[in-house]
Coordinates of C-alpha atoms and ligand atoms in Angstrom, one line a residue:
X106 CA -26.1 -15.3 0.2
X107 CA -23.0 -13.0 0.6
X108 CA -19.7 -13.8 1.5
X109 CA -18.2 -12.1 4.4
X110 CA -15.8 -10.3 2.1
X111 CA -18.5 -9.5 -0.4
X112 CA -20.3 -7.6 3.3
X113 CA -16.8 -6.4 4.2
X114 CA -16.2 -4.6 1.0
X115 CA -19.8 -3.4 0.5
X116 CA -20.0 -2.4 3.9
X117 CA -16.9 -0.3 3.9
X118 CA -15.5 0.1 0.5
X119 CA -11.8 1.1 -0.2
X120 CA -10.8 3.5 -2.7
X121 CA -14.5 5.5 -3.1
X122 CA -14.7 8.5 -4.8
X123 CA -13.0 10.7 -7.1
X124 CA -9.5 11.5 -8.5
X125 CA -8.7 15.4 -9.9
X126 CA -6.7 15.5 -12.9
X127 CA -6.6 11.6 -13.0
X128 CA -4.3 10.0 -15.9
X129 CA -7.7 7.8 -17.2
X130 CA -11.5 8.0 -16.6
X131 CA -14.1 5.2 -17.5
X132 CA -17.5 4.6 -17.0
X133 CA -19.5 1.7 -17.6
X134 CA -23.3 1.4 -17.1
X135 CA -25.4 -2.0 -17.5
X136 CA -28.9 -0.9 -19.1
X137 CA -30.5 -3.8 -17.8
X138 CA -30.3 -3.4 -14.0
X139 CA -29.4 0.7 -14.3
X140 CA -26.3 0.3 -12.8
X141 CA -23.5 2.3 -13.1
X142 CA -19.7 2.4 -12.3
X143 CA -16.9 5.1 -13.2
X144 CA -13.2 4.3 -12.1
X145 CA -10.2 6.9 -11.9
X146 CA -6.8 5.9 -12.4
X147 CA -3.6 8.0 -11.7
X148 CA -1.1 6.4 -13.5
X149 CA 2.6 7.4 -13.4
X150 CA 5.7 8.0 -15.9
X151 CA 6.5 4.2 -16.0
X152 CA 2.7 3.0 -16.5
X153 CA 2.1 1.8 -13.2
X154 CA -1.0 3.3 -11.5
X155 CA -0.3 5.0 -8.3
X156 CA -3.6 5.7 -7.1
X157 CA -7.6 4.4 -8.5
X158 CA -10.6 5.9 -7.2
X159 CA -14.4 4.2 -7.7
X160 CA -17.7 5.4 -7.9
X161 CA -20.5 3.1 -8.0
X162 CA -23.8 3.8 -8.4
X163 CA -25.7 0.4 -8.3
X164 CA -26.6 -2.5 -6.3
X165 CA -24.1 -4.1 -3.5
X166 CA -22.1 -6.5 -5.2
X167 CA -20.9 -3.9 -7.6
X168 CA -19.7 -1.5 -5.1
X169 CA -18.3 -5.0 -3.6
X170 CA -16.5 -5.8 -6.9
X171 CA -15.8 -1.9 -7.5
X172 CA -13.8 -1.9 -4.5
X173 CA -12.0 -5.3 -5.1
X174 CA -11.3 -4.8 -8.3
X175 CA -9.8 -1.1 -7.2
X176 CA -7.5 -3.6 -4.3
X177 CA -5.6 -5.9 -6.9
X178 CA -5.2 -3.4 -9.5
X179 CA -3.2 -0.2 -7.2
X180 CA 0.7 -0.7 -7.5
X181 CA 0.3 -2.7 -10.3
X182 CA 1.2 -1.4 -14.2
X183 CA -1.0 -0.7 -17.0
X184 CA -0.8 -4.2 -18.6
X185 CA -0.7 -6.2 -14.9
X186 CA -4.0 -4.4 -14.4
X187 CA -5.3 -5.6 -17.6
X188 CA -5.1 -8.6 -16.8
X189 CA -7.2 -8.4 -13.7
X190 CA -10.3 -10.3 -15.0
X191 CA -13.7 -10.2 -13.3
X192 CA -12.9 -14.0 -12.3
X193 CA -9.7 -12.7 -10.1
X194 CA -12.4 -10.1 -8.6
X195 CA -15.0 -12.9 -7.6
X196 CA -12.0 -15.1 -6.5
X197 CA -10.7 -12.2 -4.4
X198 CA -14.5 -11.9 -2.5
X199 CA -14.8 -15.8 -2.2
X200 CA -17.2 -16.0 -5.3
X201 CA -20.6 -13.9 -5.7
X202 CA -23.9 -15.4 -6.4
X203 CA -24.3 -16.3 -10.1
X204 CA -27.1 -13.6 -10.4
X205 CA -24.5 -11.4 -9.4
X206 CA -21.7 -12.3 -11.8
X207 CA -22.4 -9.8 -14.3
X208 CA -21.8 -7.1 -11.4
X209 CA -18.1 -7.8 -11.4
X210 CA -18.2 -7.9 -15.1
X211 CA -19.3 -4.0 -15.0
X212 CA -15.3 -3.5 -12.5
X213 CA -13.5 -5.4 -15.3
X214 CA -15.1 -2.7 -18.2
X215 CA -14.6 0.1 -16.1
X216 CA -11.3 -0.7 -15.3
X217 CA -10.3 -0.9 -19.4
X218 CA -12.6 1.8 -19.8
X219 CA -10.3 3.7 -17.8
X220 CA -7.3 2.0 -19.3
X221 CA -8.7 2.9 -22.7
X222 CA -9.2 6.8 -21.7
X223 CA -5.2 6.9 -20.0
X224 CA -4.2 5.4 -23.7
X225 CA -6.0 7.7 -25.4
X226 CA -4.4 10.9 -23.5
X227 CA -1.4 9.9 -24.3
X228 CA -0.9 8.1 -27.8
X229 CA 0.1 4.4 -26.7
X230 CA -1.1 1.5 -27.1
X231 CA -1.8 -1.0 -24.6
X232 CA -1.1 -4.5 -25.7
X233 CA -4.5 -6.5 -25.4
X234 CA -7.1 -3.8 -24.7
X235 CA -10.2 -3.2 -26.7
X236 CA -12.1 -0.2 -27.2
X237 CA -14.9 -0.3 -24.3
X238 CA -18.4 -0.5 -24.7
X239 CA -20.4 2.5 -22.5
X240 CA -22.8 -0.6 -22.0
X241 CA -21.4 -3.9 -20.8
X242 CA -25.4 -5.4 -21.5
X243 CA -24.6 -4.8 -25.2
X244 CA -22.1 -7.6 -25.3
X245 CA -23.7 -9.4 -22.0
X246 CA -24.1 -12.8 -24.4
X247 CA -23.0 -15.5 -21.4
X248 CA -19.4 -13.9 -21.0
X249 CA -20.6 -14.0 -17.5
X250 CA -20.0 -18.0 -17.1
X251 CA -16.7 -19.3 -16.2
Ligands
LIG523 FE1 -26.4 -4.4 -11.8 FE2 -25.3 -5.6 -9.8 S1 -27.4 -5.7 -10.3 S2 -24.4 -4.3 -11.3

């Protein structure tokens, strides 16, 4: 059912855990299946994140997608990052079963959640990014279909 990046990335994720004194925090949780996912970013002088840390609490192909998602956006800036959709996440794994979309949906919120909190600290404004829901079910209306 899983691809064998999908199993690589579950089975040994990159990038777990937590950042002290990161640059943006942001968590995301999806009310229907429980799930939840926070993501750290440490994000330099000339807006291009040095570091990201993931926590995951929820089913396999989120920490899958966590993990991903925390590959393609480290090294890149602020607004390349943005641009990191939850499509470029289940490209990156081979594709996820279609139940599972809506997993990588919850790394693309937390990752602009994050985004959103590094904005706030520090009075800018990143071209593109919307204010975050803490609850990616809320606006879960088939934004999961490609
Ligand atoms: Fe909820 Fe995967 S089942 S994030």
């Amino acid at each position: 059912m899983y691809t064998d990046k999908v199993m690589d990335h579950f089975m040994n994720p990159r990038n777990m855990g937590e950042l002290e004194n990161a640059s943006g925090v942001g968590t995301v949780g999806n009310a229907k299946c429980g799930d939840i996912m926070r993501i750290f970013l440490d994000i330099d002088e000339n807006q291009v994140i040095q570091d990201v840390k993931f926590k995951t609490f929820g089913c396999g192909a989120a920490v899958a997608t966590s993990s991903m998602a925390t590959e393609l956006i480290k090294g890149k800036t602020v607004e390349e990052a943005l641009k990191v959709t939850n499509k470029a996440v289940c490209d990156a794994l081979d594709g996820l079963p279609p139940v599972k979309v809506h997993c990588s949906l919850l790394a693309e919120e937390a990752v602009h959640a994050a985004l959103w909190d590094y904005a706030k600290k520090n009075n800018i404004v990143i071209e593109g990014l919307k204010e975050p829901v803490a609850d990616i079910h809320e606006h879960d209306h088939g934004e999961e279909e490609e």
